[in-house]
Short mmCIF file of C-alpha atoms and ligand atoms in Angstrom, two decimals:
data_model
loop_
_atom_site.label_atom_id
_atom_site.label_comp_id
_atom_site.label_asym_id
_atom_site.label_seq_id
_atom_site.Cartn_x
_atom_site.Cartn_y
_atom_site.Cartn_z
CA UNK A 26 24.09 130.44 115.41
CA UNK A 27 24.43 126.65 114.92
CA UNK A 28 24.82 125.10 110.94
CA UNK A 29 25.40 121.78 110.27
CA UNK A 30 28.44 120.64 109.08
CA UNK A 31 29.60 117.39 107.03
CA UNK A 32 32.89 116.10 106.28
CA UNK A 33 33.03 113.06 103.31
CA UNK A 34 35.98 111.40 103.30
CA UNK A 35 37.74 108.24 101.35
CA UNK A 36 36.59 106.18 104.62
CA UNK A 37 34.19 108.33 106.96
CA UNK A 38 31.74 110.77 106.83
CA UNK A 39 31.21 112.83 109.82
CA UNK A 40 29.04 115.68 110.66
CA UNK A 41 27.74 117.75 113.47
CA UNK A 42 26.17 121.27 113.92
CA UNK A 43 28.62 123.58 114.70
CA UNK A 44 28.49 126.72 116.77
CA UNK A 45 29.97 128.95 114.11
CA UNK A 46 30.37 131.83 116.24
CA UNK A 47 32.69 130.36 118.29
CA UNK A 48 33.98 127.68 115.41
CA UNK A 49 33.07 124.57 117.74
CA UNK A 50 30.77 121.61 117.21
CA UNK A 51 27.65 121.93 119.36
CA UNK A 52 27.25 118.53 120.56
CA UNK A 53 29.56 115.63 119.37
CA UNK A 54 30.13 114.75 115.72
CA UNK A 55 28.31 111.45 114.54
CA UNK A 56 30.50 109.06 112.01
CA UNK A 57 29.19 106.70 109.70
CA UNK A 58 31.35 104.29 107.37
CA UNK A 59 31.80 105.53 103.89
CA UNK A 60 29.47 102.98 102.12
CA UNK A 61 31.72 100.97 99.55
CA UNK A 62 31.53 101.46 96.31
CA UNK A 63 30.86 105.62 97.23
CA UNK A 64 28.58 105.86 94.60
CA UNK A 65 26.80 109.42 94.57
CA UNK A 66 23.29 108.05 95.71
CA UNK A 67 25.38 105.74 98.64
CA UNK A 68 27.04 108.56 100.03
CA UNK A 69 24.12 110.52 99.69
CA UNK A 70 21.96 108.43 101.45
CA UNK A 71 24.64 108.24 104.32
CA UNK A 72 24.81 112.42 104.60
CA UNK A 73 21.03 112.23 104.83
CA UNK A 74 21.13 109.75 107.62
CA UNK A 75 23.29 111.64 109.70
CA UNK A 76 20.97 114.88 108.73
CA UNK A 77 18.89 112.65 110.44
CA UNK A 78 20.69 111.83 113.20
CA UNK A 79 20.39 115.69 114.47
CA UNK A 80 17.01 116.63 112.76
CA UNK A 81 18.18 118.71 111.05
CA UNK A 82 16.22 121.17 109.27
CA UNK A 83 18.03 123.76 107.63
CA UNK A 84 21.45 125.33 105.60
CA UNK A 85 23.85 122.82 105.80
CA UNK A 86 27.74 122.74 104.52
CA UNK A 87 29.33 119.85 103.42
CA UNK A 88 32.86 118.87 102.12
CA UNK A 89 33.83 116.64 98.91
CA UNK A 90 37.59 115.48 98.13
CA UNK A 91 36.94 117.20 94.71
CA UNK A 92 37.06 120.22 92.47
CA UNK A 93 33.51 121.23 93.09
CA UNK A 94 31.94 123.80 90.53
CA UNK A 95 28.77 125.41 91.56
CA UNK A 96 27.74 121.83 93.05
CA UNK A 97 29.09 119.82 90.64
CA UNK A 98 31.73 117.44 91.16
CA UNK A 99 34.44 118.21 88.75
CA UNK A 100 36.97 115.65 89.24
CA UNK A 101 37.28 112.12 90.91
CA UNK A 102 40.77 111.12 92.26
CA UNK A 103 40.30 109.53 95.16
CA UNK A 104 36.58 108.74 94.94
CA UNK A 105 34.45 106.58 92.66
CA UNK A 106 34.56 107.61 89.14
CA UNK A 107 30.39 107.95 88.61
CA UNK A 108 30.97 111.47 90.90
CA UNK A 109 32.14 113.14 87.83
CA UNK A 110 30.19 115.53 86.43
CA UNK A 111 27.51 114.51 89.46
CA UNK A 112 25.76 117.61 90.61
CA UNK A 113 26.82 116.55 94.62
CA UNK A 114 25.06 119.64 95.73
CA UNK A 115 21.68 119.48 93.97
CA UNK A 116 21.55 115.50 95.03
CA UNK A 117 22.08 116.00 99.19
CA UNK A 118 19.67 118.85 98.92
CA UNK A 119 17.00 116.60 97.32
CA UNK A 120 17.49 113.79 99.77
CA UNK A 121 18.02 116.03 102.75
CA UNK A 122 15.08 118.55 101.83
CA UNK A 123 18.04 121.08 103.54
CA UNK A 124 20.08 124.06 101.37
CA UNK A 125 23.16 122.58 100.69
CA UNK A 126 26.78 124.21 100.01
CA UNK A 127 29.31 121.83 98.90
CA UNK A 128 32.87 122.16 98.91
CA UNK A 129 36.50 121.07 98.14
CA UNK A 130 37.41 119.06 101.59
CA UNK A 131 40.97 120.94 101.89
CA UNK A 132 39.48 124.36 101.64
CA UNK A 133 37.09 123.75 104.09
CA UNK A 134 39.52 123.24 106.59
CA UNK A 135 41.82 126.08 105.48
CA UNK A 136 38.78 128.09 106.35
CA UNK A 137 38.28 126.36 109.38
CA UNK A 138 42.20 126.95 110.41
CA UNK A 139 41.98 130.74 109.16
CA UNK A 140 38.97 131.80 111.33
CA UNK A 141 39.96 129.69 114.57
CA UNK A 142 42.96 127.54 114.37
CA UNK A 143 46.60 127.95 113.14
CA UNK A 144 46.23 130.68 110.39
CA UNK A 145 43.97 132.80 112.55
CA UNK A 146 44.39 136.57 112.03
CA UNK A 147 47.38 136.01 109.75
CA UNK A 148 47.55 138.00 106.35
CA UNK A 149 49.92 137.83 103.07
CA UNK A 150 49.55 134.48 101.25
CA UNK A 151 48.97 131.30 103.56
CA UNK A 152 48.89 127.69 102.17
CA UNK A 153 46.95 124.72 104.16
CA UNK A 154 47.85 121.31 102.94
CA UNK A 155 45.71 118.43 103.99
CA UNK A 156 47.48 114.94 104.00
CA UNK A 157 45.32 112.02 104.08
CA UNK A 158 44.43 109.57 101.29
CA UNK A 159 45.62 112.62 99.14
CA UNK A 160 46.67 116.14 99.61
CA UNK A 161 45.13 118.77 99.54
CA UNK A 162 45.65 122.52 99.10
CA UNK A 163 44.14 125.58 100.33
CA UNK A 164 45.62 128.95 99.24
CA UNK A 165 44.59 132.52 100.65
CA UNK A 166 45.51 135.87 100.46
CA UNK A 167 45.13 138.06 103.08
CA UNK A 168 41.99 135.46 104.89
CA UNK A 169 40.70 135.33 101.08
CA UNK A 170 40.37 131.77 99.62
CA UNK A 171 41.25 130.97 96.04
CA UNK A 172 38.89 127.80 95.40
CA UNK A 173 39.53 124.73 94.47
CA UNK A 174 43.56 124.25 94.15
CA UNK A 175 44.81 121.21 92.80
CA UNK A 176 48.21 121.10 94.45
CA UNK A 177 48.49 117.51 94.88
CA UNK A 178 49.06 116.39 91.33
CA UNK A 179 51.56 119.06 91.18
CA UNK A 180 53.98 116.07 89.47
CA UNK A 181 57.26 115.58 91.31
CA UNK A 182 59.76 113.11 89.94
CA UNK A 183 57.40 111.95 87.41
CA UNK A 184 54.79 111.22 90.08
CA UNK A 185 51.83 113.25 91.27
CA UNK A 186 52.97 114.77 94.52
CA UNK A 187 49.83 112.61 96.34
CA UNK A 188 50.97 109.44 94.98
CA UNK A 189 54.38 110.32 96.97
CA UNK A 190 53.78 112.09 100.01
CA UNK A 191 50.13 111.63 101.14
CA UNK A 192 50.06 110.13 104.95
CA UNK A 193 48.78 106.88 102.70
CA UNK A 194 51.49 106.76 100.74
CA UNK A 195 53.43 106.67 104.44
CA UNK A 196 51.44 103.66 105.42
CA UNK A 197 51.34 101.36 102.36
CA UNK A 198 54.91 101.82 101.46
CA UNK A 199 56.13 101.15 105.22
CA UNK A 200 58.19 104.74 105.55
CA UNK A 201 59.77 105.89 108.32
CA UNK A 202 59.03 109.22 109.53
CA UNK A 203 62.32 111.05 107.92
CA UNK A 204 61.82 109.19 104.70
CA UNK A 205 58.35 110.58 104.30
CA UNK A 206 58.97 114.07 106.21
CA UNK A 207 61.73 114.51 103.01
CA UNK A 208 59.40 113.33 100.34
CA UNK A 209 56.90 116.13 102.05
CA UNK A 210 59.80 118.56 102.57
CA UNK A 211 60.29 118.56 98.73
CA UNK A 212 56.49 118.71 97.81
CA UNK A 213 56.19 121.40 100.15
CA UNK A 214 59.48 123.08 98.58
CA UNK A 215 58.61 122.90 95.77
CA UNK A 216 55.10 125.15 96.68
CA UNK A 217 57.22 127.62 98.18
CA UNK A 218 59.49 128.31 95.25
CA UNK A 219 56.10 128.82 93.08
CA UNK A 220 54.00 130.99 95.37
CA UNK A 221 56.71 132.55 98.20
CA UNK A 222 53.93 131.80 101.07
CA UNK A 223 54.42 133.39 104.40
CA UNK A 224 52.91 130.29 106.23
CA UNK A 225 52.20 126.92 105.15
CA UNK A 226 50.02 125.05 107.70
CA UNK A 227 49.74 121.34 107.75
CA UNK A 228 46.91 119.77 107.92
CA UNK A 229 44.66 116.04 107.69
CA UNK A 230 44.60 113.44 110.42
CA UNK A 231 48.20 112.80 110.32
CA UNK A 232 48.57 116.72 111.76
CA UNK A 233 47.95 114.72 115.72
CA UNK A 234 51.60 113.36 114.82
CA UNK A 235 53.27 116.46 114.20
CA UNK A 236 56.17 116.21 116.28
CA UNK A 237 56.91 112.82 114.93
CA UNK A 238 57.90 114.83 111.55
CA UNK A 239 57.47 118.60 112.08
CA UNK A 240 60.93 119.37 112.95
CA UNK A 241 62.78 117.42 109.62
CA UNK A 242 60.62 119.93 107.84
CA UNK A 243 62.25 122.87 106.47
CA UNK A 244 61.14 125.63 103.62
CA UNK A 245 61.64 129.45 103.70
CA UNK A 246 58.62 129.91 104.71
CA UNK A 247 56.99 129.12 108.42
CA UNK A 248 55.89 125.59 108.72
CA UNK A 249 52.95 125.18 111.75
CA UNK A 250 50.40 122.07 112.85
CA UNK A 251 47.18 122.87 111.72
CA UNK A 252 45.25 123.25 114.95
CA UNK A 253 41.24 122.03 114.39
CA UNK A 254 42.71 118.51 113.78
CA UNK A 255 39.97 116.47 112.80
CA UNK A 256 37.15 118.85 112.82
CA UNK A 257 38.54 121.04 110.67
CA UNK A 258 36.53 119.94 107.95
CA UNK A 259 32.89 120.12 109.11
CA UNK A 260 33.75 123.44 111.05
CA UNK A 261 34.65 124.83 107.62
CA UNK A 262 32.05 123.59 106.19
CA UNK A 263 29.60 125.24 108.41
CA UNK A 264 31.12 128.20 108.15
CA UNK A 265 31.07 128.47 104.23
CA UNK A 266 27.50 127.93 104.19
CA UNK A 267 27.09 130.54 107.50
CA UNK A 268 28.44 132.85 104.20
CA UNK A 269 26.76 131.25 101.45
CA UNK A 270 23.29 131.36 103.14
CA UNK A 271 23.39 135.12 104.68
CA UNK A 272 22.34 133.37 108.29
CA UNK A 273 22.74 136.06 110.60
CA UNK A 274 24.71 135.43 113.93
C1 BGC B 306 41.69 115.76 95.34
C2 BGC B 306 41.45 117.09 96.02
C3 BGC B 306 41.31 116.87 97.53
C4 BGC B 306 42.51 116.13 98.05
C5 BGC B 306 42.39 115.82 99.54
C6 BGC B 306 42.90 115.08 95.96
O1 BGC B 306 43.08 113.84 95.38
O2 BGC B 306 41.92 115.95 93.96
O3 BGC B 306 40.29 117.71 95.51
O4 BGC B 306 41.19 118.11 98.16
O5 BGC B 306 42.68 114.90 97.36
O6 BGC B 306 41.30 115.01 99.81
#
């Protein structure tokens, strides 16, 4: 059974259908630009396009950098303020004509790694960070997601742990690897002393360079490379909705 499956991010949105059987895209993913300002009807219009792109007709999943409330957008971090309190969901659906689930961006790639990639088959509590423009978090419990974590203003010296240790934050401040690996180690320390995970899997594009930092990272708990790299998203997207929707295999 193919769903589509759409990933908006701070600079990209991507989608293809995905084979959610096997948790791989069908055919290849197609990337537009994230229009500037990413006003709600902008991005919109840019989901719809690459709807179009596939012709699609049908449920479709699609991720949001956001606290997302039965569709609507809860918070706006990373993304232009008029999102707030936009009903994201109800908005794609109307200019896609398609059912549309929307989701927090970071959970849909924990549920991406959990059914295929890194945290496959693995019970007790698992945490998926994302770390991009932000970070994300993704907490289950035995393969069952609590929604829409906030980890990433968790505030470490005074700072929201994002505004420290995001793969952005590694890039505009000019840190070496071990600087930023110990700004992460402490973020992700700090997780481990609140919730005593068994795994914590990292996650977000910077994931390809794991073994430029994965070894000066070092917590109680197992630290692995999220595996579904930059798919991760619109797989777990797709899959969500597979749920949400009832579609039968
Ligand atoms: C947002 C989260 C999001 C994360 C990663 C944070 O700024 O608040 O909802 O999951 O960035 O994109």
């Amino acid at each position: 059974m193919e769903i589509l499956g759409i990933d908006i991010g701070g600079s990209g949105i991507k989608g293809a259908p995905v084979n959610v059987k096997m948790g791989e895209l069908a055919v290849e993913r197609h990337r537009i630009e994230t229009p500037q300002p990413s006003t709600p009807e902008a991005v919109a219009d840019v989901v719809a396009e690459i709807v179009q792109h596939f012709n699609w007709e049908g449920p479709m999943g699609c991720t949001f950098p956001a606290v997302i409330k039965k569709g609507v957008v809860c918070t706006a971090a990373n993304v232009d303020k008029s999102w707030q309190g936009t009903n994201g969901e109800a908005l794609i659906q109307e200019k896609t004509g398609n059912p549309v689930l929307l989701l927090n961006d970071a959970d849909a790639a924990g549920i991406a790694e959990m059914a295929f990639g890194a945290g496959k088959g693995q019970d007790g509590v698992v945490i998926m960070h994302t770390f991009g423009t932000g970070i994300g978090s993704a907490i289950f419990i035995d393969g069952q997601l609590l929604p829409n974590t906030e980890f990433g203003h968790l505030e470490i010296r005074g700072q929201e742990a994002e505004h420290r240790a995001s793969a952005r934050n590694r890039t505009d401040e000019g840190l070496k690897w071990k600087t930023w690996a110990w700004r992460v180690n402490e973020f992700l320390s700090r997780m481990d002393g609140l919730f005593w995970p068994d795994l914590f899997i990292i996650g977000g594009g910077i994931s390809r360079k794991h073994e430029k930092f994965l070894d000066l990272l070092d917590t109680r708990a197992e630290i692995v490379p999220a595996q579904m790299l930059n798919q991760a998203g619109i797989i777990g997207a797709a899959i969500a909705a597979g749920k949400h929707f009832k579609v039968e295999d």
